[in-house]
Backbone as CSV, one residue per row, in Angstrom:
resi,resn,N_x,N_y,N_z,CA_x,CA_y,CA_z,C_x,C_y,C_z
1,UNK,63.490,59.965,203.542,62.829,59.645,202.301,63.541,60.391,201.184
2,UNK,63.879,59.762,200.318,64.945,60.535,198.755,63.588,60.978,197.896
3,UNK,64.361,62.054,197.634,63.274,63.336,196.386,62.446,62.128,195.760
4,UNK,63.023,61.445,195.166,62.297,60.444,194.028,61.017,60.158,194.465
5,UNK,61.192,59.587,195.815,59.873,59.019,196.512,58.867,60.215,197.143
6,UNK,59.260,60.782,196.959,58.596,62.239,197.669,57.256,62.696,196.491
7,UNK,58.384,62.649,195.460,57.526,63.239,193.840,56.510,62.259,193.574
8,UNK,55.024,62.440,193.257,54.112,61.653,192.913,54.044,61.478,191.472
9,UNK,53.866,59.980,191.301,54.063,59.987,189.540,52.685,60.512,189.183
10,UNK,53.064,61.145,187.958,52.603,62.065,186.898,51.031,61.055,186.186
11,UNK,49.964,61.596,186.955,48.631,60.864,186.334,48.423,61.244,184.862
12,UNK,48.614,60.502,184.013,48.118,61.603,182.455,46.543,60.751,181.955
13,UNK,45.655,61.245,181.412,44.794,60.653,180.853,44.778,60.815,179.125
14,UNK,43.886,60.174,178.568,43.611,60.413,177.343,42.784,61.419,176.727
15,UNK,42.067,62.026,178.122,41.346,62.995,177.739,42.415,64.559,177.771
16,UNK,42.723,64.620,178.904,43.950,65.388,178.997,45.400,65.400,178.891
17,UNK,46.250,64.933,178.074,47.457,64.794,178.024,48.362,66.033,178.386
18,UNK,49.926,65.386,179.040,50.117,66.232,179.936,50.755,67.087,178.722
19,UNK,50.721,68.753,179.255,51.278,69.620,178.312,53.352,69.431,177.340
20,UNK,53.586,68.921,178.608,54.721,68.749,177.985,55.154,67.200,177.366
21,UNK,54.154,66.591,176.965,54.139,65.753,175.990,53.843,66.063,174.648
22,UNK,52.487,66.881,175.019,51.875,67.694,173.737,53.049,68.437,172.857
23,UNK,53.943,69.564,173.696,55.315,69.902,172.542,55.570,69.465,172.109
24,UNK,55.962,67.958,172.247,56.996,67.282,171.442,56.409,66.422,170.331
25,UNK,54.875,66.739,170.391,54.181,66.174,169.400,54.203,67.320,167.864
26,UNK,54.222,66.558,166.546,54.383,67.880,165.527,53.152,68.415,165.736
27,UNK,52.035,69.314,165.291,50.639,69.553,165.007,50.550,68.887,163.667
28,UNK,49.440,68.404,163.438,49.062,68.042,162.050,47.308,68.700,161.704
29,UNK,47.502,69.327,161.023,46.007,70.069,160.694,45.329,68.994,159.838
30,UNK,43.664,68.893,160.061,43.012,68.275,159.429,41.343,68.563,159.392
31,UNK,40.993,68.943,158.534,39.721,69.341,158.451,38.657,68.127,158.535
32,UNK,37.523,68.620,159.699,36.533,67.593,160.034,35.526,68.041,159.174
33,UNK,34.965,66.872,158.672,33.357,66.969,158.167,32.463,67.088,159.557
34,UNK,31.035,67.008,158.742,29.745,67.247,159.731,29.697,65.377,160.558
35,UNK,30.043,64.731,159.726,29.547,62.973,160.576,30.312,62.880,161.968
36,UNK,31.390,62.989,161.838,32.040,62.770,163.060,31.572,63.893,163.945
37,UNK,31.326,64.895,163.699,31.022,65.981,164.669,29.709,66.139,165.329
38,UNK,28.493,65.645,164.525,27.316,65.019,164.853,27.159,63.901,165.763
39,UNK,28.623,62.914,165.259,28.552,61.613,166.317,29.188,61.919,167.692
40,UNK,29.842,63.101,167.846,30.556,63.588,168.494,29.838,63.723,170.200
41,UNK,28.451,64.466,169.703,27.426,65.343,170.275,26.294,64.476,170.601
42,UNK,25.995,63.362,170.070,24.879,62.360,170.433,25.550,60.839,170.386
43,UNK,25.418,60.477,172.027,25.413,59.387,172.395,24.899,58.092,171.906
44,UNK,24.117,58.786,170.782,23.061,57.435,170.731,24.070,56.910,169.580
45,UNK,24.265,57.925,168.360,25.091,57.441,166.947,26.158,56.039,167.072
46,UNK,26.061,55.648,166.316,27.102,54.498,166.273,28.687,54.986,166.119
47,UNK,29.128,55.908,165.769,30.437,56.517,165.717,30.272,57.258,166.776
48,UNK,29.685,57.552,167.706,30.308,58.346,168.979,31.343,57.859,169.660
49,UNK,31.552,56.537,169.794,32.831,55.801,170.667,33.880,56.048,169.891
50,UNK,33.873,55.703,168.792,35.192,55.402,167.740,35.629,57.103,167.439
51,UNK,34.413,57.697,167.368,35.115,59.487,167.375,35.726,59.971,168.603
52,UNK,34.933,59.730,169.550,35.648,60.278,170.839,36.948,60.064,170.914
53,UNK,37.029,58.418,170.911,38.459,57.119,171.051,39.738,57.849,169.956
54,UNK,39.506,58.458,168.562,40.115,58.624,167.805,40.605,60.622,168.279
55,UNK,39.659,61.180,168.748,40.019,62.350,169.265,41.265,62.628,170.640
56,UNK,40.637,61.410,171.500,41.285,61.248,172.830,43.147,61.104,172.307
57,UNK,42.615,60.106,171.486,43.898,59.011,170.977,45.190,60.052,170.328
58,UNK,44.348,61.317,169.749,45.156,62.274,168.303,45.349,64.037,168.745
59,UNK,45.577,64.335,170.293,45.395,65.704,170.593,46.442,66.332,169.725
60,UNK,47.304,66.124,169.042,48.222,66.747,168.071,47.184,67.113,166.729
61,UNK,46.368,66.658,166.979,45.694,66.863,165.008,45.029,68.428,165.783
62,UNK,45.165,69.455,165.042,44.061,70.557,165.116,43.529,70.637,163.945
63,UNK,41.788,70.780,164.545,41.001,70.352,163.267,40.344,72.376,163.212
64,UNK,40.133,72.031,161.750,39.469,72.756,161.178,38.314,72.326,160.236
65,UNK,37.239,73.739,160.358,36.176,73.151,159.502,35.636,74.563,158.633
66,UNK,34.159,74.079,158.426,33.746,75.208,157.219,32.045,75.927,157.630
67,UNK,32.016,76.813,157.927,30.533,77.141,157.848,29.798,76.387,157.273
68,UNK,29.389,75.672,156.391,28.457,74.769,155.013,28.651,73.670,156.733
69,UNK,29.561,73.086,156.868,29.442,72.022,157.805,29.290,72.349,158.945
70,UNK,29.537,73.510,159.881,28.315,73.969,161.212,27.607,74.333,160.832
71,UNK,26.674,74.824,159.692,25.510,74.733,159.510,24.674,73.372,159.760
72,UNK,25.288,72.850,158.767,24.490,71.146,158.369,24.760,70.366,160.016
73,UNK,25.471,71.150,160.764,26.014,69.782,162.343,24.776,70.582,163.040
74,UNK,24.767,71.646,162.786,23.385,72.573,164.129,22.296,72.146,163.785
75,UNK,21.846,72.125,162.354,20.600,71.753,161.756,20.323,70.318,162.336
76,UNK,21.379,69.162,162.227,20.801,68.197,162.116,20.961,67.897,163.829
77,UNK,21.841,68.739,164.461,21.537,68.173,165.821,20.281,69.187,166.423
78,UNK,19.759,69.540,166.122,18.368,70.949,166.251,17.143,69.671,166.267
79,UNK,17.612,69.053,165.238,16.307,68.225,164.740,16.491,66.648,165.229
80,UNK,17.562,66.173,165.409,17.661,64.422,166.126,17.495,64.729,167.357
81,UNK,18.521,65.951,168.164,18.352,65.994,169.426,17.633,66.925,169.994
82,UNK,18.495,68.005,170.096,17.701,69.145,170.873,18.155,70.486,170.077
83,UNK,17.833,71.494,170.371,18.404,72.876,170.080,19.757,72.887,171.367
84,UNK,19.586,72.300,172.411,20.466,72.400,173.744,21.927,71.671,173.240
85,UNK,21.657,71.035,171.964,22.945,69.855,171.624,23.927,71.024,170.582
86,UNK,22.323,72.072,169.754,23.570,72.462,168.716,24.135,73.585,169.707
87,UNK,23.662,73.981,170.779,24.010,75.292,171.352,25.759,74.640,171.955
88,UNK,25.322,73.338,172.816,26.182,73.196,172.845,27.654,72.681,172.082
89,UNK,27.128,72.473,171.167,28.400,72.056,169.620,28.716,73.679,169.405
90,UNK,28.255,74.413,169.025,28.672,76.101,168.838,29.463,76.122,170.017
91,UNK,29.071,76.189,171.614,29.731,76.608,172.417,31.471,75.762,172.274
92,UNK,31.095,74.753,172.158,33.020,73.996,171.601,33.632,74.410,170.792
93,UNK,32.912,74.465,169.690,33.411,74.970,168.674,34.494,76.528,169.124
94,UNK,33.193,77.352,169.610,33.834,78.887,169.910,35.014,78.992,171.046
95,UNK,35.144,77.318,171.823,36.100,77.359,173.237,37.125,76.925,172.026
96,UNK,37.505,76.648,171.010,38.421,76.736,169.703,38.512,75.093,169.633
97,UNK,37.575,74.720,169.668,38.025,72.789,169.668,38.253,72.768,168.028
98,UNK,37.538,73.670,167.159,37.841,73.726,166.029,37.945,74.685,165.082
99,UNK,39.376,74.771,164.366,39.420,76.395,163.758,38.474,76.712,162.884
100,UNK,37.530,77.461,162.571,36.359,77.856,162.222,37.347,78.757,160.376
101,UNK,37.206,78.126,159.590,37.742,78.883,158.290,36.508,79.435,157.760
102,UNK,37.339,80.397,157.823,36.366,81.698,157.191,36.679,83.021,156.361
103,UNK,37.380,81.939,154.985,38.382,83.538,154.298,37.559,84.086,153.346
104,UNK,38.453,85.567,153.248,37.852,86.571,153.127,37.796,86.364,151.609
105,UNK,36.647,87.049,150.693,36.413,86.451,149.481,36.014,85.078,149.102
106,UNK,35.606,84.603,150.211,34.886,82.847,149.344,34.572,82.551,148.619
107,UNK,34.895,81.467,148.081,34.422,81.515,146.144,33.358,80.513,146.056
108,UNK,32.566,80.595,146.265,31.546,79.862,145.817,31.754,78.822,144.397
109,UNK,32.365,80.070,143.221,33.212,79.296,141.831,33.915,77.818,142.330
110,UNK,34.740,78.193,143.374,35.771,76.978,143.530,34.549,75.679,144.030
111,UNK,33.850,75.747,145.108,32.587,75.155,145.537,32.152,74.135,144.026
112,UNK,31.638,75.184,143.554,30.650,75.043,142.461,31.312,74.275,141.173
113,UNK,32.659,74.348,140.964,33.414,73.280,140.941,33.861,72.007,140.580
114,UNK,34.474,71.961,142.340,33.852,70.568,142.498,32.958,69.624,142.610
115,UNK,31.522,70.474,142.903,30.373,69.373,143.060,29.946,69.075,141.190
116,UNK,30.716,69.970,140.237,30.415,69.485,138.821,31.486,68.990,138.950
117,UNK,32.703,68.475,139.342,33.782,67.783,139.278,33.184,66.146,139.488
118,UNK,32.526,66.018,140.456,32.175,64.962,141.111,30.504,65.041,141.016
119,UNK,30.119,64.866,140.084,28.851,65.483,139.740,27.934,64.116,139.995
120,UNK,28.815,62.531,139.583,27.919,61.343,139.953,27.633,61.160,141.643
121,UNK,28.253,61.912,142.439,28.006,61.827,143.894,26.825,62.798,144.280
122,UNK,25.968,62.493,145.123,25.230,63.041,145.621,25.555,64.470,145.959
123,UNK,24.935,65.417,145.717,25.600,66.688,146.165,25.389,67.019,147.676
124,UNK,26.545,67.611,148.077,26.651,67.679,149.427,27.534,68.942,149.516
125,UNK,26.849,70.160,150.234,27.928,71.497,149.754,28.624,71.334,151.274
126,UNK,28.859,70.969,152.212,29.578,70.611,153.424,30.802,69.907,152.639
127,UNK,30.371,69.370,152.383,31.597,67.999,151.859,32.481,69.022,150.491
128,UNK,31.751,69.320,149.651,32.200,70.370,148.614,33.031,71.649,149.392
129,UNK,32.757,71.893,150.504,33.295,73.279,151.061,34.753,72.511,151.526
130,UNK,34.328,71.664,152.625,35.631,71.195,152.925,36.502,70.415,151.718
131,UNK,36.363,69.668,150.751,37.358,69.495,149.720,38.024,70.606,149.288
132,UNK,37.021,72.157,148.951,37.213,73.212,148.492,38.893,73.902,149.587
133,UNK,38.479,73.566,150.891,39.140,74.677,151.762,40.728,73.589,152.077
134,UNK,40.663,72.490,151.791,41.571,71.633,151.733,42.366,72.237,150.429
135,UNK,42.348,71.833,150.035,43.079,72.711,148.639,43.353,73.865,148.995
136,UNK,42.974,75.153,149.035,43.297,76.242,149.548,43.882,76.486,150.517
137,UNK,43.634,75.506,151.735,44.713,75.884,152.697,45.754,74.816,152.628
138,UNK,45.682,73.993,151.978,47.218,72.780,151.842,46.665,72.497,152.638
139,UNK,45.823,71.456,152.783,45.229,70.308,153.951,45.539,69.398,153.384
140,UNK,46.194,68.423,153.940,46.184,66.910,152.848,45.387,65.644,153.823
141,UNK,44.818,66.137,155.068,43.682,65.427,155.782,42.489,65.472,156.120
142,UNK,41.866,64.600,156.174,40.628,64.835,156.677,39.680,63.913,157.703
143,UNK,39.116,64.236,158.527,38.219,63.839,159.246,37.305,63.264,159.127
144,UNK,36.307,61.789,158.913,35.314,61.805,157.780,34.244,60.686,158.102
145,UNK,33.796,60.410,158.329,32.998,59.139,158.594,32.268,58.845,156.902
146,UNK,32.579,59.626,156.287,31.495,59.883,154.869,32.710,59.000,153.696
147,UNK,32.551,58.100,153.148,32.859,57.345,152.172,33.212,58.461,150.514
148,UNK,32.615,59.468,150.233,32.966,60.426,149.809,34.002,61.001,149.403
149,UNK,34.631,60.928,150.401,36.161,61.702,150.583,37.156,60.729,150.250
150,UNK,36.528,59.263,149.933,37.747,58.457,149.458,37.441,58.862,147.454
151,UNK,36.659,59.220,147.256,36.359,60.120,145.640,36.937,61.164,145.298
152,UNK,36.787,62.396,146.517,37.416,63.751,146.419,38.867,63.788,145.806
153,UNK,39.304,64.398,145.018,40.339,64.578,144.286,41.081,66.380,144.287
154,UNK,41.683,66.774,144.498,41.879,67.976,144.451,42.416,68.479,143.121
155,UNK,42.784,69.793,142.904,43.008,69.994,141.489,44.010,69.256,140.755
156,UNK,44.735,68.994,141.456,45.998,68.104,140.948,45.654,66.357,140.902
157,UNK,44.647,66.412,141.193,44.170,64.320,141.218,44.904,63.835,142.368
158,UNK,44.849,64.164,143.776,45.334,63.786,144.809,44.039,63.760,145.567
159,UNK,44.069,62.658,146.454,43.221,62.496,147.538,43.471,63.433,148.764
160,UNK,42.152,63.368,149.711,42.415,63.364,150.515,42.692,62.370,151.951
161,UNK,43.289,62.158,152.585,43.835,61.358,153.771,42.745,61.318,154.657
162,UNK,42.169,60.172,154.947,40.976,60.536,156.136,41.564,59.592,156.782
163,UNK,41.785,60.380,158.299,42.627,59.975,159.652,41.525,59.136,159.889
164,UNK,40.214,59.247,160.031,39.293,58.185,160.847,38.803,56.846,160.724
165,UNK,39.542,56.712,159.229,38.707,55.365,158.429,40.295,54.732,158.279
């Protein structure tokens, strides 16, 4: 029997892609809102397939997010589902599924802002934090199920890119 046939081909899934595919992928950072991450965690939502499908599909994107939006994802999965849903969204979160931004000096000013920047939109300080932390960290993507973020403008009148829509 020759080596070739010996070696078993290489199973890869979409949930796990094999590591040495992943290198040769660039990283692309992109900050998630609370919708997709909510749909993430309950089966029932109508974006749970299309989030999962778009996560499976994109292991090169590392996402980042904002306190204002694990707040608003624990709260609202505390109250649709269980306390057992946000424990378990924290526990992902902390296994690093998402970089948790958290710099030192937060400006609330910058926050405060944009939601008078965009003052005809409903206020939403999740959505305000992450426009906020996009700018500050050079994010030019975002994560979003929220119609919103096709409004958001950063200081310079640039959008942001939402990978999901």
């Amino acid at each position: 029997m020759s080596a070739d046939l010996a070696t078993p081909p290489l199973a890869l899934s979409a949930q796990e892609p094999h590591a040495q595919f992943l290198r040769h992928l660039p990283v692309q950072d992109a900050l998630i809102d609370s919708g997709p991450l909510l749909a993430l965690f309950n089966r029932s939502d109508k974006w749970h397939a299309p989030t999962l499908a778009w996560l499976q599909a994109h292991p090169q994107v590392r996402l980042h997010s904002t306190w204002p939006v694990l707040t608003e994802v624990c709260a609202l999965l505390a109250r649709r589902i269980h306390n057992a849903a946000a424990l378990d969204f924290l526990q992902w979160v902390q296994r690093g599924a998402v970089q948790l931004d958290a710099p030192i000096g937060w400006s609330l000013t910058s926050v405060l802002t944009i939601c008078q920047r965009f003052a005809d939109l409903p206020l939403d300080l999740a959505d305000a934090s992450v426009a906020e932390a996009a700018e500050r960290l050079g994010i030019r993507h975002v994560v979003s199920i929220d119609r919103d973020f096709d409004v958001y403008r950063d200081g310079k009148g640039q959008a942001l890119q939402n990978l999901l829509r």
